[in-house]
CSV table of C-alpha atoms in Angstrom, one decimal:
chain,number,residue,atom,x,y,z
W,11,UNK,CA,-37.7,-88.5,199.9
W,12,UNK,CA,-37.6,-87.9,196.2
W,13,UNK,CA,-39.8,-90.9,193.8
W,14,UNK,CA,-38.6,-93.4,191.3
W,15,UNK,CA,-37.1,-91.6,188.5
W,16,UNK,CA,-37.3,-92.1,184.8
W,17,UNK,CA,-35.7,-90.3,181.8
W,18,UNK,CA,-36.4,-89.5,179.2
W,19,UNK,CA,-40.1,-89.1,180.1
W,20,UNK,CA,-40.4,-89.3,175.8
W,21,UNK,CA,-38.9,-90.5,173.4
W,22,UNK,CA,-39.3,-91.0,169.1
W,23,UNK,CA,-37.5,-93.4,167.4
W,24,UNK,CA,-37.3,-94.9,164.0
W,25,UNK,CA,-37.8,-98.6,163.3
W,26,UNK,CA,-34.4,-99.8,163.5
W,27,UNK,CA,-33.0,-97.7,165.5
W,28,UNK,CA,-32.1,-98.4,169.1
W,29,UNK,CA,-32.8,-96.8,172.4
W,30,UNK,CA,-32.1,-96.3,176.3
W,31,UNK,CA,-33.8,-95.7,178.8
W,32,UNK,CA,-32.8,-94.6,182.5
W,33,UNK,CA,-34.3,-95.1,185.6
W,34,UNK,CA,-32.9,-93.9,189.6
W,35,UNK,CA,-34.3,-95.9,192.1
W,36,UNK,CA,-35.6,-94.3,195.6
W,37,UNK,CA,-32.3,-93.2,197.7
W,38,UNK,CA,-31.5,-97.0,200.2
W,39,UNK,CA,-34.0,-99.2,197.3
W,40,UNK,CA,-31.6,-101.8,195.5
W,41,UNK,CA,-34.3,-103.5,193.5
W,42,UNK,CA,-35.3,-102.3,190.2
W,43,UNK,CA,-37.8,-103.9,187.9
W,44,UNK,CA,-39.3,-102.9,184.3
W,45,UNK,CA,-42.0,-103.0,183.0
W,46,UNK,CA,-44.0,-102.7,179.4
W,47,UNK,CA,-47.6,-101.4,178.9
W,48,UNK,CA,-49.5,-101.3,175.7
W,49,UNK,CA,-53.0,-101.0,175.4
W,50,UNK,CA,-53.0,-104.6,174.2
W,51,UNK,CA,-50.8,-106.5,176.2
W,52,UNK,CA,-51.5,-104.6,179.5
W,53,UNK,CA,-48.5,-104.3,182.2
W,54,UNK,CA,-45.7,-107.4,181.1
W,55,UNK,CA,-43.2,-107.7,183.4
W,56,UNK,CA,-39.2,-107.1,181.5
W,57,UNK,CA,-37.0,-108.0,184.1
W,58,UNK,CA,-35.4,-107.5,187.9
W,59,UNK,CA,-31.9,-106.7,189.1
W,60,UNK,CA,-30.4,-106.7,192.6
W,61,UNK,CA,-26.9,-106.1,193.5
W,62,UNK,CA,-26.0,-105.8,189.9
W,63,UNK,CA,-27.8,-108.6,188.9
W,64,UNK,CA,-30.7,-110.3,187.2
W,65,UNK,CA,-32.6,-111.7,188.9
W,66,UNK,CA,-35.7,-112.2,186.9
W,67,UNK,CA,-36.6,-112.5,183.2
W,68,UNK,CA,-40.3,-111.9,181.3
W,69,UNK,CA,-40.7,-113.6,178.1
W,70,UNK,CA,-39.3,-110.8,175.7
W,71,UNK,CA,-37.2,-111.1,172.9
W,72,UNK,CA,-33.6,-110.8,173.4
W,73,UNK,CA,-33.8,-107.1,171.8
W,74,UNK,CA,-34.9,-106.0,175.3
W,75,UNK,CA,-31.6,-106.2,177.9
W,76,UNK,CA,-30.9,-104.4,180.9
W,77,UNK,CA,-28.6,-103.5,183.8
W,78,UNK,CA,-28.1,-101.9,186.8
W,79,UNK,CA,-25.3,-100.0,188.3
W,80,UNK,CA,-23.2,-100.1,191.7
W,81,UNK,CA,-25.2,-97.4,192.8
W,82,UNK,CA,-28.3,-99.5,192.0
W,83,UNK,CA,-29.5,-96.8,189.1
W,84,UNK,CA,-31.1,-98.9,186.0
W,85,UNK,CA,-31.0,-98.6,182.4
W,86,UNK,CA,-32.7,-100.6,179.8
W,87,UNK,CA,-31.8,-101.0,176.3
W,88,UNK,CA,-33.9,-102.0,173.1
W,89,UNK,CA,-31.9,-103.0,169.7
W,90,UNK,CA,-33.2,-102.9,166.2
W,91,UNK,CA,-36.7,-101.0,167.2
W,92,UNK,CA,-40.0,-102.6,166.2
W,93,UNK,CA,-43.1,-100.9,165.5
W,94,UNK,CA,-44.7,-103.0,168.3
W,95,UNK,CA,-41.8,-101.9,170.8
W,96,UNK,CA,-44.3,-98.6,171.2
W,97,UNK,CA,-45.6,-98.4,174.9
W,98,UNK,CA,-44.8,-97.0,178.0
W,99,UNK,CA,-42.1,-98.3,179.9
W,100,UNK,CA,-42.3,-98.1,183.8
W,101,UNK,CA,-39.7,-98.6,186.5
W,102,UNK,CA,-40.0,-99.6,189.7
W,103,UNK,CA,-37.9,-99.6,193.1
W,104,UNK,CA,-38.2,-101.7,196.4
W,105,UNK,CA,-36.0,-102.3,199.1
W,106,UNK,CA,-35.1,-105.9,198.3
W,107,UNK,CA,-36.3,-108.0,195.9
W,108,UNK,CA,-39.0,-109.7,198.1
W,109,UNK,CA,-42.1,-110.4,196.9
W,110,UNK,CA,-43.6,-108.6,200.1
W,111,UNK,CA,-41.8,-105.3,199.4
W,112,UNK,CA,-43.9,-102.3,197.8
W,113,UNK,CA,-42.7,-101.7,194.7
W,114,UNK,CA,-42.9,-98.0,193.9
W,115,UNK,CA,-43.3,-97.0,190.3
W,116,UNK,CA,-41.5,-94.1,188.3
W,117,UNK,CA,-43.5,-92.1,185.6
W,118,UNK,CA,-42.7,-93.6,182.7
W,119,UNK,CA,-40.8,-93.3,179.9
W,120,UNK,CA,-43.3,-92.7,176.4
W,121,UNK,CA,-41.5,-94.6,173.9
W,122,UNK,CA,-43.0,-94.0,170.2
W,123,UNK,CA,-41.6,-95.9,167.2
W,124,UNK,CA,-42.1,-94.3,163.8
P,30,UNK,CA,-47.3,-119.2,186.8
P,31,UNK,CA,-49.5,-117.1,188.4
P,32,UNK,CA,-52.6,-114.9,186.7
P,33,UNK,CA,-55.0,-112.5,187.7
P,34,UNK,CA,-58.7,-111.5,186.1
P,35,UNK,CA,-60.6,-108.4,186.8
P,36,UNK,CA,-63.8,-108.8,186.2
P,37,UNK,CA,-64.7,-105.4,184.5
P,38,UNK,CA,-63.0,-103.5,181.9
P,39,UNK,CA,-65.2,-100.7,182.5
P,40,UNK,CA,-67.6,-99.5,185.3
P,41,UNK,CA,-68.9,-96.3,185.6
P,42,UNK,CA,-70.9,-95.0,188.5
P,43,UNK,CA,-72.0,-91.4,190.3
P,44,UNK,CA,-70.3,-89.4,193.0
P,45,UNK,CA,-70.7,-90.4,196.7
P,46,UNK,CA,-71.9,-94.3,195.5
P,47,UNK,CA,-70.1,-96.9,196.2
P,48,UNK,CA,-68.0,-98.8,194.3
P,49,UNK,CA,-66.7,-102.2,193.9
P,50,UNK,CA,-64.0,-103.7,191.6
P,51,UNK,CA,-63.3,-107.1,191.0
P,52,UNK,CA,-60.0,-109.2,190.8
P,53,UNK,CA,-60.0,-113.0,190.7
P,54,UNK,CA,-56.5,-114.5,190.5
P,55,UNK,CA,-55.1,-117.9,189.8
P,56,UNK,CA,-51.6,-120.0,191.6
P,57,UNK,CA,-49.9,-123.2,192.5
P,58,UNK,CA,-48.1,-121.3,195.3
P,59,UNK,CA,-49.4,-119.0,197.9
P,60,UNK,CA,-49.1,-114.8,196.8
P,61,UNK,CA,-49.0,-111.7,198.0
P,62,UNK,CA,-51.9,-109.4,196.1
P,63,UNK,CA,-51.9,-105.9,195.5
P,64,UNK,CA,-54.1,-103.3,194.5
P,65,UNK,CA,-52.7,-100.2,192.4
P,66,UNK,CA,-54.3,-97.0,190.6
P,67,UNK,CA,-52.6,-95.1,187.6
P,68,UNK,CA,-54.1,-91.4,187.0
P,69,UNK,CA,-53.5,-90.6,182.9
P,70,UNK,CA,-49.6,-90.0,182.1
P,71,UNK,CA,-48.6,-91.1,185.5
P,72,UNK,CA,-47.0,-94.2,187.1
P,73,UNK,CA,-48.9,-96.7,189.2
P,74,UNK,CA,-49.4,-95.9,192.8
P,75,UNK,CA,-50.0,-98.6,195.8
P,76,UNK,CA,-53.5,-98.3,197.3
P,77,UNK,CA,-53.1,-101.8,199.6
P,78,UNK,CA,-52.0,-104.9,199.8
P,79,UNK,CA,-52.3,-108.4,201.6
P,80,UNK,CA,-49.6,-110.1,202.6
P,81,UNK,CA,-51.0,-112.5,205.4
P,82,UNK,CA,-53.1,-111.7,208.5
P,83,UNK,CA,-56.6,-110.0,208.5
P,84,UNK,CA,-58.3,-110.9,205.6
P,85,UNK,CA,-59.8,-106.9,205.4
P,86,UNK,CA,-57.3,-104.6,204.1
P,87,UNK,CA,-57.6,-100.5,204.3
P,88,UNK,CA,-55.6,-98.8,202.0
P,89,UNK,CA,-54.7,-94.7,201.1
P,90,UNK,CA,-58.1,-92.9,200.0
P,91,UNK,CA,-60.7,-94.8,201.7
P,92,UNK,CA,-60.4,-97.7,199.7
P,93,UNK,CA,-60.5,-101.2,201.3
P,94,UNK,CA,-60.1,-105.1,199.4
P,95,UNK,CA,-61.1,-108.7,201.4
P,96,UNK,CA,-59.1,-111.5,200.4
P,97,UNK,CA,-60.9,-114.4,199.6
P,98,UNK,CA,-58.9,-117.7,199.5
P,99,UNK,CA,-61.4,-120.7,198.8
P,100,UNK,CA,-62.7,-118.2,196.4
P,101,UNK,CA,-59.0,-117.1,195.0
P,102,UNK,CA,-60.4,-113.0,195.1
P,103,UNK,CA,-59.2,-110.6,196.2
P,104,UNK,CA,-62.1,-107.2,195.1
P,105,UNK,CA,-61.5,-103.4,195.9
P,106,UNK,CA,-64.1,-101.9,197.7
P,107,UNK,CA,-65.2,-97.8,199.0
P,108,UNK,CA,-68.0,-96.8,200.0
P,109,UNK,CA,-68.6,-93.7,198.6
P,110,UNK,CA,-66.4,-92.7,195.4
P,111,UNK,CA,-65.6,-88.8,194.0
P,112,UNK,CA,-64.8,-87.3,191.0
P,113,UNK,CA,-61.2,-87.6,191.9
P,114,UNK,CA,-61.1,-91.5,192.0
P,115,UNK,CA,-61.8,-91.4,188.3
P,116,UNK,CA,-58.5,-93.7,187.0
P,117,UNK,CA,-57.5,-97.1,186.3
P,118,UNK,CA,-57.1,-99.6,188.4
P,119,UNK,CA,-54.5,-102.7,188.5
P,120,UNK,CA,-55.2,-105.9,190.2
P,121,UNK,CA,-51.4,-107.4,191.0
P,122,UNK,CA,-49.8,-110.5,192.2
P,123,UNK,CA,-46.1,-111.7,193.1
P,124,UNK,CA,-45.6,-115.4,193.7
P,125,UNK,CA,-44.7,-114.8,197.7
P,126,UNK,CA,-40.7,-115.3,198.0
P,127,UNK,CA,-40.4,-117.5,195.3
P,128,UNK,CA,-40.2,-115.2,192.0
P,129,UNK,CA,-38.5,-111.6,193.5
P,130,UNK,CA,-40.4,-109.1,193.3
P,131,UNK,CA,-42.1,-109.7,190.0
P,132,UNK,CA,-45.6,-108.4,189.6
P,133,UNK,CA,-48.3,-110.3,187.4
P,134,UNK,CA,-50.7,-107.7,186.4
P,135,UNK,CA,-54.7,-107.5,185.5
P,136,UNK,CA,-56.1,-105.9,182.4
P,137,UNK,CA,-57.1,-103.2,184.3
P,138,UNK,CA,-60.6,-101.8,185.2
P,139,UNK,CA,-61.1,-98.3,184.5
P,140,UNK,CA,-63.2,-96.5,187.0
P,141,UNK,CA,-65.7,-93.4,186.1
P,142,UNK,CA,-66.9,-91.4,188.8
P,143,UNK,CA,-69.7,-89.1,187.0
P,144,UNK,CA,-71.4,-86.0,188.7
């Protein structure tokens, strides 16, 4: 069974600028949650969506906003790019979005911001 | 709100000792803990997890944790480490049912495993 997928696996933008990233959950997972890890702030969790929805918010700024699709794929958008918005941003799948579930975690998409 | 501590940013020992790594975490509600390990430019891979039961849980590559409730730990333990567990390590928690499937990560302990 192919992993959690995530693309693009880099990415430069501009300050600004704004950005997308994708993510395709394990084939029968319907959960999907983000993630953001800097060397700073460690692993902070973005948000969770189910069925189409959210579920779950961190505390981010309102820059950061997501969604997920009928066929439970994810994107994630970021608007007007901040220096600080560099980090690696991971995806995750599970097959509900119980706390007991293993979540399985994508590569990573290598944001930079110039 | 839920938080977790590990104990050691960094810990570096030699092939074949053992190794422990410690996690202390903090809740108003009981959790489910998790250990996981991310090799450099990769994603985070389970090595175990606790969800109730046995307080001594084995996970993929030898490695074991015991949950400690009066003491709120929950440390990662093998016996005998090789060059190939060299990574870093994430301590995790998710508030049981109550908050999805939301994970509440440690800083992370880096593990060295030197010839």
């Amino acid at each position: 069974k192919a992993g959690v997928t995530q693309t693009p696996r880099y990415l430069i933008k501009t300050r600004g600028q704004q950005v997308t990233l994708s993510c395709s959950p394990i084939s029968g997972h319907r959960s999907v949650s983000w993630y953001q890890q800097t060397p700073g702030q460690g692993l902070q969790f973005l948000f969770e969506y189910f069925s189409e929805t959210q579920r779950n918010k961190g505390n981010f700024p309102g820059r950061f906003s997501g969604r997920q699709f009928s066929n439970s794929r994810s994107e994630m958008n970021v608007s007007t790019l901040e220096l600080g918005d560099s980090a690696l941003y991971l995806c995750a799948s599970s097959l509900s979005p119980s706390g007991a579930d293993t979540q399985y975690f994508g590569p990573g998409t290598r944001l930079t911001v110039l | 709100a839920q938080s977790v501590t590990q104990l050691d940013s960094q810990v570096p020992v030699f092939e074949e000792a053992p190794v422990e790594l410690r996690c202390n975490y903090s809740s108003s509600v009981s959790v489910y803990l998790f250990w996981y390990v991310q090799y450099p430019n990769q994603g985070l891979q389970l090595l175990l997890k606790y969800l109730s039961g046995s307080t001594l849980v084995k996970g993929i590559n030898g490695f074991e944790a015991e949950f400690n409730k009066s003491q709120t730990s929950f440390h990662l333990r093998k016996p005998s480490v090789h060059i190939s567990d060299t990574a870093e390590y994430f301590c995790a928690v998710s508030a049981g049912e109550t908050s999805g499937s939301r994970l509440t990560f440690g800083e992370g302990t880096q593990l060295t495993v030197n010839p």
